[in-house]
Coordinates of C-alpha atoms in Angstrom, one line a residue:
Chain A
X1 CA -26.7 154.9 -54.1
X2 CA -22.9 154.5 -53.7
X3 CA -21.4 152.5 -50.9
X4 CA -20.5 154.4 -47.7
X5 CA -16.9 154.1 -46.5
X6 CA -18.1 151.8 -43.7
X7 CA -19.9 149.6 -46.1
X8 CA -16.9 149.5 -48.4
X9 CA -14.7 148.3 -45.5
X10 CA -17.4 145.7 -44.6
X11 CA -17.3 144.5 -48.2
X12 CA -13.6 144.3 -48.2
X13 CA -13.6 142.3 -45.0
X14 CA -16.2 139.9 -46.5
X15 CA -14.2 139.5 -49.7
X16 CA -11.0 138.8 -47.8
X17 CA -12.9 136.4 -45.5
X18 CA -14.1 134.4 -48.5
X19 CA -10.6 134.3 -49.9
X20 CA -8.9 133.2 -46.6
X21 CA -11.7 130.6 -45.9
X22 CA -11.2 129.0 -49.3
X23 CA -7.4 129.1 -49.1
X24 CA -7.7 127.2 -45.9
X25 CA -10.4 124.9 -47.3
X26 CA -8.1 124.1 -50.2
X27 CA -5.1 123.4 -47.9
X28 CA -7.1 121.2 -45.6
X29 CA -8.6 119.4 -48.6
X30 CA -5.2 118.6 -49.9
X31 CA -4.2 117.7 -46.4
X32 CA -6.9 115.1 -46.2
X33 CA -9.2 116.7 -43.6
X34 CA -11.8 117.7 -46.2
X35 CA -13.3 115.1 -48.5
X36 CA -14.8 114.8 -51.9
X37 CA -14.3 118.0 -53.9
X38 CA -13.8 121.7 -53.3
X39 CA -14.5 124.3 -55.9
X40 CA -12.9 127.7 -55.1
X41 CA -14.6 131.0 -55.8
X42 CA -11.3 132.9 -55.3
X43 CA -11.2 135.8 -57.8
X44 CA -15.0 136.2 -58.0
X45 CA -15.6 137.5 -54.5
X46 CA -16.8 140.9 -55.6
X47 CA -19.9 139.4 -57.2
X48 CA -21.3 137.7 -54.1
X49 CA -20.3 140.5 -51.8
X50 CA -21.6 143.3 -54.0
X51 CA -24.9 141.6 -54.6
X52 CA -25.5 140.5 -51.1
X53 CA -24.7 144.0 -49.8
X54 CA -27.8 145.2 -51.6
X55 CA -30.1 142.6 -49.9
X56 CA -32.2 142.5 -46.7
X57 CA -31.5 139.8 -44.2
X58 CA -34.8 138.1 -45.1
X59 CA -34.1 138.1 -48.9
X60 CA -33.2 134.7 -50.2
X61 CA -30.4 133.4 -52.4
X62 CA -29.4 130.1 -54.0
X63 CA -25.9 129.1 -55.0
X64 CA -24.1 126.5 -57.0
X65 CA -21.2 124.0 -56.7
X66 CA -18.9 127.0 -56.2
X67 CA -20.9 128.3 -53.2
X68 CA -18.7 129.2 -50.3
X69 CA -18.5 132.9 -51.3
X70 CA -22.3 133.2 -51.5
X71 CA -22.8 131.6 -48.1
X72 CA -20.3 134.0 -46.5
X73 CA -21.7 137.0 -48.2
X74 CA -25.2 136.2 -47.0
X75 CA -23.9 135.9 -43.5
X76 CA -23.3 132.2 -42.9
X77 CA -21.4 131.1 -39.8
X78 CA -17.8 130.2 -40.6
X79 CA -17.6 127.7 -37.9
X80 CA -20.6 125.7 -39.1
X81 CA -19.4 126.0 -42.7
X82 CA -15.9 124.7 -41.9
X83 CA -17.5 121.9 -39.7
X84 CA -19.6 120.9 -42.7
X85 CA -16.5 120.7 -44.9
X86 CA -14.8 118.6 -42.2
X87 CA -17.9 116.3 -42.3
X88 CA -18.7 116.9 -38.7
X89 CA -21.9 116.8 -36.7
X90 CA -22.0 120.5 -36.1
X91 CA -21.7 121.3 -39.8
X92 CA -24.7 123.1 -41.4
X93 CA -25.9 119.8 -42.8
X94 CA -24.7 117.6 -40.0
X95 CA -22.1 116.2 -42.3
X96 CA -24.6 115.1 -45.0
X97 CA -23.8 117.8 -47.5
X98 CA -20.2 118.9 -47.7
X99 CA -18.8 121.7 -49.8
X100 CA -21.4 121.5 -52.6
X101 CA -24.5 121.5 -50.4
X102 CA -24.0 124.1 -47.7
X103 CA -27.3 125.8 -46.8
X104 CA -28.7 128.0 -44.0
X105 CA -32.4 128.5 -44.5
X106 CA -32.5 130.7 -41.4
X107 CA -30.5 133.4 -43.1
X108 CA -32.1 133.0 -46.5
X109 CA -29.3 130.8 -48.0
X110 CA -31.3 128.1 -49.8
X111 CA -28.3 126.0 -50.5
X112 CA -25.4 125.4 -52.8
X113 CA -26.4 123.0 -55.5
X114 CA -24.3 120.4 -57.2
X115 CA -26.2 120.4 -60.5
X116 CA -25.3 123.1 -62.9
X117 CA -28.5 125.0 -63.6
X118 CA -30.3 123.1 -60.9
X119 CA -30.9 126.0 -58.7
X120 CA -32.4 128.4 -61.2
X121 CA -36.0 127.1 -61.0
X122 CA -35.8 126.4 -57.2
X123 CA -34.8 130.0 -56.6
X124 CA -37.6 131.1 -59.0
X125 CA -40.0 129.3 -56.6
X126 CA -38.6 131.2 -53.7
X127 CA -39.3 134.3 -55.7
X128 CA -42.9 133.1 -56.2
X129 CA -43.2 132.6 -52.5
X130 CA -41.9 136.1 -51.8
X131 CA -44.3 137.6 -54.3
X132 CA -47.3 135.7 -52.7
X133 CA -46.2 136.7 -49.2
X134 CA -46.4 140.3 -50.4
X135 CA -43.5 141.3 -48.2
X136 CA -41.3 142.9 -50.9
X137 CA -38.8 140.1 -50.4
X138 CA -36.3 139.4 -53.2
X139 CA -34.7 136.1 -54.4
X140 CA -31.3 136.0 -56.0
X141 CA -29.8 133.1 -58.0
X142 CA -26.1 132.9 -58.5
X143 CA -25.0 130.7 -61.5
X144 CA -22.3 130.7 -64.1
X145 CA -22.1 131.1 -67.9
X146 CA -22.2 127.3 -68.1
X147 CA -25.6 127.1 -66.4
X148 CA -26.8 129.8 -68.8
X149 CA -26.8 127.3 -71.6
X150 CA -28.9 124.8 -69.7
X151 CA -32.7 124.6 -70.5
X152 CA -33.6 125.5 -66.9
X153 CA -32.2 129.0 -67.6
X154 CA -34.6 129.7 -70.4
X155 CA -37.6 128.1 -68.6
X156 CA -37.0 129.9 -65.3
X157 CA -36.4 133.4 -66.8
X158 CA -39.4 133.0 -69.0
X159 CA -41.7 132.2 -66.1
X160 CA -40.2 134.8 -63.8
X161 CA -40.6 137.5 -66.5
X162 CA -44.2 136.4 -67.3
X163 CA -45.2 136.4 -63.6
X164 CA -43.1 139.5 -62.7
X165 CA -41.4 137.6 -59.9
X166 CA -39.1 139.5 -57.6
X167 CA -35.9 137.7 -58.7
X168 CA -32.4 138.7 -59.6
X169 CA -30.6 136.3 -61.8
X170 CA -26.8 136.8 -61.4
X171 CA -24.7 135.2 -64.1
X172 CA -21.1 135.1 -62.9
X173 CA -19.5 134.9 -66.3
X174 CA -16.0 133.5 -65.7
X175 CA -15.6 132.4 -69.3
X176 CA -15.0 128.8 -68.5
X177 CA -17.6 126.0 -68.0
X178 CA -15.4 123.7 -66.0
X179 CA -12.6 123.2 -68.5
X180 CA -14.4 124.3 -71.7
X181 CA -14.1 127.8 -72.9
X182 CA -17.3 129.8 -73.1
X183 CA -16.5 130.9 -76.7
X184 CA -16.8 127.2 -77.7
X185 CA -20.3 126.8 -76.3
X186 CA -22.2 130.0 -77.1
X187 CA -21.9 132.5 -79.8
X188 CA -23.1 135.5 -78.0
X189 CA -20.5 137.4 -76.0
X190 CA -22.9 138.6 -73.3
X191 CA -25.4 136.3 -71.6
X192 CA -27.3 139.5 -70.6
X193 CA -28.3 140.1 -74.2
X194 CA -30.7 137.2 -73.8
X195 CA -32.7 139.2 -71.4
X196 CA -34.3 141.1 -74.3
X197 CA -35.9 137.9 -75.4
X198 CA -37.7 137.7 -72.1
X199 CA -38.7 141.3 -72.0
X200 CA -36.6 142.0 -68.9
X201 CA -33.5 144.2 -68.3
X202 CA -30.1 142.6 -69.0
X203 CA -27.1 144.4 -67.5
X204 CA -23.4 143.7 -67.8
X205 CA -21.2 144.8 -65.0
X206 CA -17.5 144.5 -64.2
X207 CA -17.8 141.6 -61.7
X208 CA -14.4 142.4 -60.2
X209 CA -15.5 145.9 -59.2
X210 CA -17.5 145.3 -56.0
X211 CA -18.8 148.9 -56.0
X212 CA -20.1 148.6 -59.6
X213 CA -21.7 145.3 -58.7
X214 CA -23.3 146.8 -55.6
X215 CA -24.8 149.7 -57.6
X216 CA -26.1 147.5 -60.3
X217 CA -27.6 145.2 -57.7
X218 CA -29.3 148.0 -55.9
X219 CA -31.1 149.0 -59.0
X220 CA -32.2 145.5 -59.9
X221 CA -33.3 144.8 -56.3
X222 CA -35.3 148.0 -56.2
X223 CA -37.0 147.0 -59.4
X224 CA -37.9 143.6 -58.0
X225 CA -39.2 145.0 -54.7
X226 CA -41.4 147.4 -56.6
X227 CA -43.1 144.5 -58.4
X228 CA -41.5 145.3 -61.8
X229 CA -40.1 141.8 -62.2
X230 CA -36.7 140.1 -62.6
X231 CA -33.4 141.4 -63.9
X232 CA -30.6 139.4 -65.5
X233 CA -27.3 140.8 -64.2
X234 CA -24.1 139.5 -65.7
X235 CA -20.9 139.9 -63.7
X236 CA -17.8 139.5 -65.8
X237 CA -15.3 137.9 -63.6
X238 CA -12.7 135.1 -63.5
X239 CA -11.7 132.4 -61.1
X240 CA -8.1 132.3 -60.0
X241 CA -8.1 128.6 -59.5
X242 CA -8.8 125.6 -61.7
X243 CA -12.3 124.2 -61.8
X244 CA -11.6 122.1 -58.6
X245 CA -8.9 121.9 -56.0
X246 CA -8.2 118.3 -56.8
X247 CA -4.4 117.8 -56.9
X248 CA -3.3 117.5 -60.5
X249 CA -6.5 119.0 -61.8
X250 CA -6.2 120.2 -65.4
X251 CA -6.3 123.9 -66.1
X252 CA -6.6 124.6 -69.8
X253 CA -6.8 128.3 -69.5
X254 CA -4.1 130.3 -71.3
X255 CA -1.5 131.9 -69.1
X256 CA -1.9 135.3 -70.7
X257 CA -5.7 135.2 -70.0
X258 CA -5.1 134.3 -66.4
X259 CA -2.4 136.9 -65.9
X260 CA -4.6 139.6 -67.3
X261 CA -7.4 138.8 -64.8
X262 CA -5.1 138.3 -61.9
X263 CA -3.9 141.8 -62.5
X264 CA -7.5 142.9 -61.9
X265 CA -7.9 141.1 -58.6
X266 CA -11.0 142.5 -56.9
X267 CA -9.5 142.7 -53.4
X268 CA -6.4 144.9 -54.2
X269 CA -8.8 146.9 -56.5
X270 CA -11.0 147.8 -53.5
X271 CA -8.0 148.3 -51.2
X272 CA -6.6 150.8 -53.7
X273 CA -9.9 152.5 -54.1
X274 CA -10.3 152.9 -50.3
X275 CA -6.8 154.2 -50.0
X276 CA -7.1 156.7 -52.9
X277 CA -10.7 157.9 -52.5
X278 CA -10.7 158.2 -48.8
X279 CA -7.1 158.5 -47.9
X280 CA -7.9 156.9 -44.6
X281 CA -7.2 153.4 -45.3
X282 CA -3.7 152.0 -45.2
X283 CA -1.8 148.8 -45.9
X284 CA -1.3 148.5 -42.2
X285 CA -5.0 148.6 -41.6
X286 CA -5.6 146.0 -44.3
X287 CA -2.9 143.8 -42.7
X288 CA -4.6 144.1 -39.3
X289 CA -8.0 143.3 -40.9
X290 CA -6.4 140.3 -42.6
X291 CA -4.9 139.1 -39.3
X292 CA -8.3 139.2 -37.6
X293 CA -9.8 137.2 -40.5
X294 CA -7.0 134.6 -40.3
X295 CA -7.8 134.3 -36.6
X296 CA -11.5 133.7 -37.4
X297 CA -10.6 131.1 -40.0
X298 CA -8.2 129.4 -37.5
X299 CA -11.0 129.4 -34.9
X300 CA -13.4 127.8 -37.5
X301 CA -11.0 125.0 -38.1
X302 CA -10.6 124.5 -34.3
X303 CA -14.4 124.4 -34.1
X304 CA -14.6 121.9 -36.9
X305 CA -11.9 119.7 -35.4
X306 CA -13.6 119.7 -32.0
X307 CA -16.9 118.7 -33.4
X308 CA -17.4 114.9 -33.6
X309 CA -18.0 112.9 -36.7
X310 CA -21.6 111.9 -37.0
X311 CA -22.5 108.4 -35.8
X312 CA -22.5 106.1 -38.9
X313 CA -26.2 105.3 -38.2
X314 CA -27.0 109.0 -38.5
X315 CA -26.9 108.3 -42.2
X316 CA -30.4 106.9 -41.8
X317 CA -31.8 110.1 -40.4
X318 CA -33.5 113.0 -42.3
X319 CA -34.5 111.0 -45.4
X320 CA -38.0 112.1 -44.6
X321 CA -39.4 114.9 -42.5
X322 CA -42.0 114.2 -39.8
Chain B
X1 CA -71.2 108.1 -41.9
X2 CA -73.2 109.3 -44.9
X3 CA -71.8 108.3 -48.3
X4 CA -72.2 109.4 -51.8
X5 CA -71.0 108.1 -55.2
X6 CA -68.4 110.0 -57.2
X7 CA -65.9 109.2 -59.9
X8 CA -62.2 108.5 -59.3
X9 CA -61.3 111.7 -61.2
X10 CA -63.9 113.7 -59.2
X11 CA -62.4 112.3 -56.0
X12 CA -59.0 113.7 -56.9
X13 CA -60.6 117.1 -57.7
X14 CA -62.5 117.1 -54.4
X15 CA -59.3 116.3 -52.4
X16 CA -57.5 119.1 -54.1
X17 CA -60.3 121.7 -53.6
X18 CA -60.9 120.7 -50.0
X19 CA -57.2 120.9 -49.1
X20 CA -56.8 124.2 -50.8
X21 CA -59.7 125.5 -48.8
X22 CA -58.2 124.1 -45.6
X23 CA -54.7 125.4 -46.1
X24 CA -54.1 128.9 -47.5
X25 CA -50.4 128.1 -48.2
X26 CA -51.4 125.6 -50.9
X27 CA -51.1 126.6 -54.5
X28 CA -51.6 124.7 -57.8
X29 CA -49.1 124.6 -60.7
X30 CA -50.0 123.1 -64.0
X31 CA -50.0 123.9 -67.7
X32 CA -53.8 124.2 -67.5
X33 CA -55.6 126.4 -64.9
X34 CA -59.2 125.0 -64.6
X35 CA -61.7 127.9 -64.6
X36 CA -63.6 126.5 -61.6
X37 CA -60.4 126.5 -59.5
X38 CA -59.4 130.0 -60.7
X39 CA -62.8 131.3 -59.8
X40 CA -62.6 130.0 -56.3
X41 CA -58.9 130.4 -55.4
X42 CA -57.7 133.1 -57.8
X43 CA -54.9 133.3 -60.3
X44 CA -52.3 133.7 -57.6
X45 CA -52.9 130.3 -56.2
X46 CA -54.0 128.6 -59.4
X47 CA -51.1 129.2 -61.7
X48 CA -51.1 128.4 -65.4
X49 CA -47.6 127.6 -66.3
X50 CA -45.8 127.5 -69.6
X51 CA -45.2 123.9 -70.9
X52 CA -41.9 123.9 -69.0
X53 CA -42.1 121.0 -66.5
X54 CA -38.5 121.2 -65.5
X55 CA -38.9 124.8 -64.3
X56 CA -42.3 124.5 -62.7
X57 CA -41.3 121.4 -60.9
X58 CA -38.3 123.2 -59.5
X59 CA -40.4 126.3 -58.7
X60 CA -42.6 124.0 -56.6
X61 CA -39.5 122.8 -54.7
X62 CA -38.3 126.3 -54.1
X63 CA -41.8 127.5 -53.1
X64 CA -42.1 124.5 -50.7
X65 CA -38.8 125.4 -49.1
X66 CA -40.1 128.9 -48.7
X67 CA -43.2 128.1 -46.7
X68 CA -45.8 127.2 -49.3
X69 CA -47.4 123.8 -50.0
X70 CA -47.5 123.4 -53.8
X71 CA -49.5 120.9 -55.7
X72 CA -48.1 120.3 -59.2
X73 CA -50.1 118.5 -61.9
X74 CA -47.9 117.2 -64.7
X75 CA -51.0 115.8 -66.4
X76 CA -49.5 112.6 -67.9
X77 CA -46.5 111.1 -66.2
X78 CA -44.9 111.2 -69.6
X79 CA -44.3 114.9 -69.2
X80 CA -42.4 114.6 -66.0
X81 CA -39.4 113.1 -67.7
X82 CA -38.1 116.5 -68.8
X83 CA -38.2 117.4 -65.1
X84 CA -36.2 114.4 -63.9
X85 CA -33.3 116.6 -62.7
X86 CA -35.7 118.4 -60.3
X87 CA -37.3 115.1 -59.2
X88 CA -34.2 113.0 -58.9
X89 CA -31.4 115.4 -58.0
X90 CA -33.4 117.9 -56.1
X91 CA -36.8 116.9 -54.6
X92 CA -35.8 113.5 -53.4
X93 CA -32.6 114.6 -51.8
X94 CA -33.0 118.2 -50.7
X95 CA -34.3 117.5 -47.2
X96 CA -31.6 115.0 -46.6
X97 CA -28.5 116.7 -48.1
X98 CA -29.2 119.9 -46.1
X99 CA -29.3 117.9 -42.9
X100 CA -33.1 118.1 -42.5
X101 CA -33.0 121.8 -41.8
X102 CA -36.0 122.6 -44.0
X103 CA -39.1 120.7 -45.0
X104 CA -40.4 120.5 -48.6
X105 CA -44.1 119.7 -48.6
X106 CA -45.2 119.2 -52.2
X107 CA -47.2 116.9 -54.4
X108 CA -46.6 115.9 -58.0
X109 CA -49.7 114.5 -59.6
X110 CA -49.8 112.6 -62.9
X111 CA -51.8 110.0 -64.7
X112 CA -50.4 106.6 -65.5
X113 CA -51.3 103.5 -67.5
X114 CA -52.5 102.7 -71.0
X115 CA -55.5 101.2 -72.7
X116 CA -56.5 104.2 -74.7
X117 CA -54.4 103.8 -77.9
X118 CA -52.1 106.7 -77.1
X119 CA -49.1 104.7 -78.0
X120 CA -45.7 104.4 -76.4
X121 CA -45.0 107.8 -74.9
X122 CA -48.4 108.4 -73.4
X123 CA -49.2 104.9 -72.0
X124 CA -46.5 104.6 -69.3
X125 CA -46.5 103.3 -65.7
X126 CA -43.0 104.2 -64.6
X127 CA -43.6 104.4 -60.8
X128 CA -40.9 101.9 -60.0
X129 CA -38.3 104.3 -61.3
X130 CA -39.2 106.6 -58.4
X131 CA -39.4 103.8 -55.8
X132 CA -35.7 103.4 -56.4
X133 CA -35.0 106.9 -55.0
X134 CA -34.8 107.4 -51.3
X135 CA -36.8 110.5 -50.3
X136 CA -40.0 110.3 -52.2
X137 CA -43.4 108.9 -51.1
X138 CA -45.6 107.4 -53.8
X139 CA -49.3 106.8 -53.9
X140 CA -51.2 104.8 -56.5
X141 CA -55.0 104.7 -55.6
X142 CA -57.4 102.3 -57.2
X143 CA -60.8 103.6 -56.0
X144 CA -62.5 107.0 -55.6
X145 CA -62.4 106.4 -51.8
X146 CA -58.6 105.7 -51.8
X147 CA -57.9 108.5 -54.3
X148 CA -59.5 111.2 -52.1
X149 CA -58.2 109.9 -48.8
X150 CA -54.6 109.3 -50.1
X151 CA -54.4 112.5 -52.0
X152 CA -55.5 114.5 -48.9
X153 CA -52.8 112.8 -46.9
X154 CA -50.2 113.5 -49.6
X155 CA -51.1 117.2 -49.6
X156 CA -50.8 117.3 -45.8
X157 CA -47.5 115.4 -45.8
X158 CA -44.3 117.4 -45.2
X159 CA -42.4 115.5 -47.9
X160 CA -42.4 115.3 -51.7
X161 CA -45.2 112.9 -52.7
X162 CA -45.8 111.6 -56.2
X163 CA -49.4 110.7 -56.9
X164 CA -49.8 108.3 -59.7
X165 CA -53.4 108.2 -60.9
X166 CA -54.7 105.5 -63.3
X167 CA -56.1 106.8 -66.6
X168 CA -58.3 103.8 -67.0
X169 CA -60.0 104.5 -63.7
X170 CA -60.8 108.1 -64.1
X171 CA -64.5 107.4 -64.8
X172 CA -64.8 104.6 -62.2
X173 CA -67.6 105.4 -59.6
X174 CA -67.4 104.6 -56.0
X175 CA -68.6 105.7 -52.6
X176 CA -66.8 108.4 -50.5
X177 CA -67.9 109.8 -47.1
X178 CA -69.4 113.3 -47.0
X179 CA -67.2 114.0 -44.1
X180 CA -63.5 114.9 -44.2
X181 CA -61.3 111.8 -44.0
X182 CA -57.7 110.7 -44.8
X183 CA -56.0 107.4 -45.5
X184 CA -52.5 107.2 -44.0
X185 CA -49.6 106.6 -46.4
X186 CA -48.1 103.1 -46.1
X187 CA -51.3 101.2 -45.2
X188 CA -52.4 98.5 -47.7
X189 CA -56.0 97.4 -48.1
X190 CA -57.6 94.0 -48.4
X191 CA -60.0 94.6 -51.3
X192 CA -61.4 91.0 -51.0
X193 CA -60.7 88.4 -48.4
X194 CA -59.8 84.9 -49.4
X195 CA -57.8 81.9 -48.2
X196 CA -56.2 80.0 -51.1
X197 CA -54.2 82.6 -53.0
X198 CA -53.2 86.2 -52.5
X199 CA -53.3 88.6 -55.5
X200 CA -51.3 91.8 -54.8
X201 CA -52.6 94.1 -57.5
X202 CA -51.9 97.7 -58.4
X203 CA -54.4 100.4 -59.5
X204 CA -56.5 99.2 -62.5
X205 CA -55.3 95.7 -62.0
X206 CA -57.1 95.7 -58.6
X207 CA -60.4 95.7 -60.5
X208 CA -59.2 93.0 -62.9
X209 CA -58.1 90.9 -59.9
X210 CA -61.5 91.3 -58.3
X211 CA -63.1 90.1 -61.5
X212 CA -60.7 87.2 -61.6
X213 CA -61.5 86.4 -58.0
X214 CA -65.3 86.2 -58.8
X215 CA -64.5 83.8 -61.6
X216 CA -62.3 81.6 -59.5
X217 CA -64.9 81.6 -56.7
X218 CA -67.1 79.6 -59.1
X219 CA -64.3 77.0 -59.3
X220 CA -64.0 76.9 -55.6
X221 CA -60.8 78.9 -55.3
X222 CA -60.9 81.6 -52.7
X223 CA -58.8 84.6 -53.8
X224 CA -57.6 87.4 -51.5
X225 CA -57.0 90.7 -53.3
X226 CA -54.5 93.1 -51.6
X227 CA -54.0 96.6 -52.8
X228 CA -50.8 98.2 -51.5
X229 CA -52.2 101.7 -52.3
X230 CA -48.9 103.3 -51.6
X231 CA -45.7 102.2 -53.3
X232 CA -43.6 104.0 -50.7
X233 CA -43.9 103.3 -47.9
X234 CA -45.0 99.7 -48.8
X235 CA -47.0 97.9 -46.2
X236 CA -44.8 94.8 -45.9
X237 CA -46.6 93.5 -42.9
X238 CA -50.0 93.3 -44.5
X239 CA -48.7 91.8 -47.7
X240 CA -46.7 89.2 -45.8
X241 CA -49.5 88.3 -43.5
X242 CA -51.8 87.7 -46.4
X243 CA -49.3 85.4 -48.1
X244 CA -48.6 83.6 -44.9
X245 CA -52.3 82.9 -44.7
X246 CA -52.8 81.8 -48.3
X247 CA -49.4 80.3 -49.1
X248 CA -49.7 81.5 -52.7
X249 CA -48.8 84.8 -54.4
X250 CA -49.7 86.4 -57.7
X251 CA -48.7 90.0 -58.4
X252 CA -50.5 92.0 -61.0
X253 CA -49.2 95.3 -62.4
X254 CA -49.9 97.3 -65.6
X255 CA -46.2 98.1 -65.8
X256 CA -43.6 95.8 -67.2
X257 CA -42.0 93.3 -64.9
X258 CA -38.3 94.3 -65.2
X259 CA -37.2 96.0 -62.0
X260 CA -40.8 96.9 -61.5
X261 CA -43.0 97.3 -58.4
X262 CA -43.9 93.7 -58.9
X263 CA -40.3 92.7 -58.6
X264 CA -39.9 94.7 -55.4
X265 CA -43.1 93.3 -53.9
X266 CA -42.0 89.7 -54.8
X267 CA -38.6 90.3 -53.1
X268 CA -40.1 91.9 -50.0
X269 CA -42.6 89.2 -49.5
X270 CA -40.3 86.2 -50.2
X271 CA -37.2 87.4 -48.4
X272 CA -39.1 87.3 -45.1
X273 CA -38.2 83.8 -43.8
X274 CA -41.6 83.2 -42.2
X275 CA -43.5 84.1 -45.4
X276 CA -41.0 82.2 -47.5
X277 CA -41.6 79.1 -45.4
X278 CA -45.4 79.5 -45.8
X279 CA -45.2 79.5 -49.6
X280 CA -46.7 76.4 -51.3
X281 CA -45.8 77.6 -54.8
X282 CA -43.3 80.0 -56.5
X283 CA -44.8 83.5 -56.8
X284 CA -46.2 84.5 -60.2
X285 CA -46.1 87.9 -61.8
X286 CA -48.7 89.1 -64.2
X287 CA -47.4 92.2 -65.8
X288 CA -47.3 94.1 -69.1
X289 CA -45.0 92.6 -71.7
X290 CA -41.6 94.3 -71.6
X291 CA -42.0 96.5 -74.7
X292 CA -43.0 100.1 -75.4
X293 CA -46.7 100.3 -75.6
X294 CA -48.0 99.9 -79.2
X295 CA -50.9 101.9 -80.7
X296 CA -53.1 99.5 -82.6
X297 CA -55.8 98.1 -80.3
X298 CA -55.1 94.4 -80.8
X299 CA -51.4 94.8 -80.2
X300 CA -52.0 97.1 -77.2
X301 CA -54.4 94.6 -75.6
X302 CA -51.9 91.8 -76.2
X303 CA -49.2 93.7 -74.3
X304 CA -51.3 94.6 -71.2
X305 CA -52.2 92.1 -68.5
X306 CA -55.9 91.6 -67.7
X307 CA -58.3 89.4 -65.7
X308 CA -57.8 86.4 -68.1
X309 CA -54.0 86.5 -67.5
X310 CA -54.6 86.9 -63.7
X311 CA -56.8 83.8 -63.8
X312 CA -54.1 81.9 -65.7
X313 CA -51.6 83.1 -63.1
X314 CA -53.9 81.9 -60.2
X315 CA -54.4 78.5 -61.9
X316 CA -50.6 78.2 -62.3
X317 CA -49.9 78.8 -58.6
X318 CA -52.8 76.6 -57.5
X319 CA -51.6 73.7 -59.7
X320 CA -48.0 74.1 -58.5
X321 CA -48.8 73.3 -54.9

């Protein structure tokens, strides 16, 4: 089923929200209000948004170190996200996690994860729980081409395929594992070709085309809900930013390669599509939408700044559950 | 309370079966699905996994965070090392780093120890590696009674718990109650009361220490044998109280001494000023030699501690003061 005009606008709004959130996070990181490290998803927004648009609220996802986009696409609260980046008590993790560990279990966001490949098996366990609950719930793992070369990829896909778990493995293939080119670390062009070895469907989709991602996700999700097992969905995409936002971070990617992908920015692509296909969307409307988003981001920063830092002794809380 | 005699291995199985009957959210993940368990609980809850410990340990974490209560059996502890990312980076930290918003109730079972000529890889006692991580609870039972009661508590606990189970003790018989019971985590047990020297012993070494105590009794030395039973939390109060009473401490562990549980226990007991003051002699550790475990029986026996070495250790601290 193709996306309705309303859904397309919602998706555009989410993609632009992710972008504006991360632009602000990057600025405030460089300004010293956000600590540690920030990995930006900018350029890859169509993947998270297209996939999550095909999910139910009670479906579960897991993310990675580049996780802001997945959180927002699953419906996370911008205020609590920003407060977490600011290390404040009202952050999602009460200031214990930061950018790499945002989670909101109440909306089925099982956490960003700082270990490449670390989330693959955990998410597979969420799929097992969904299967055992018998509620047709689906679990989605977002990971990169780098994680696809870790052993946990093979082990997890093999088990999910054997047990026909309701899982969607989304490989966001951005061609770079941190600062190493994908072509230096695996010979196959498409990660999805590996699906054949597990006896499951492997699909390649233009990860910058949110409508194509959405349609592919719907098919894979329907398959999972029907009890037919997992799908490996590979979204070909590209990050506009270096691996991290650290000032002076290296970026070894060739300028021509970057320029070619920048020209296929998923957000202007969807804006153009809306304008052409429906003739009802205008640049003015997009500007108005963007202004609203910027106001939401500003409000999230105000929320974060108004939230206190955790008491130092709070470091001793939450090591164990009761 | 009516009692009956069962083996240490049987006690673990009974704890598992009774808890799986009690709580329908439990499930079992291991490379082997015992037919008796499959028959009672079905293939959905008794999962035979591929030999892929990294994945099925992570699957247990994800299932735990999604409302289930998984019990994983790695079989030998050896096999968990390919799952270290999931144990170290995920299980021990996942509750904390997400601000405590979700609980992860799960148990990882494995056998530890040597004495069966299985050589270096399959004769390990690496529990102290996990004591070093904040966020995991660790049990190390020495009797059928403790095995059943501790494993039941571990399964009911809302945190990741590692159950280390001694290979040498699997056939050991002992009494357990017919009724349901649990042993709280973090409570040590005095296996034998004494007044001259405290031997804090772990797992199989508890029984070697008890044998040593019998021997020393003949020489008029009264030995108290303390079994911590859980390595996290450790029952500092009971261990310190015993040493304050006897004034002498021997620590016996099947693992090597370096950064081992024995080192942690020695530090915890002696860094307490009141206990330190009560010491009449320097503490003595009786541990495996710090080498990989060799295959050939004479070499293997030479590496592991035993009752004779515990006796030597007791004599040493008795002579020192």
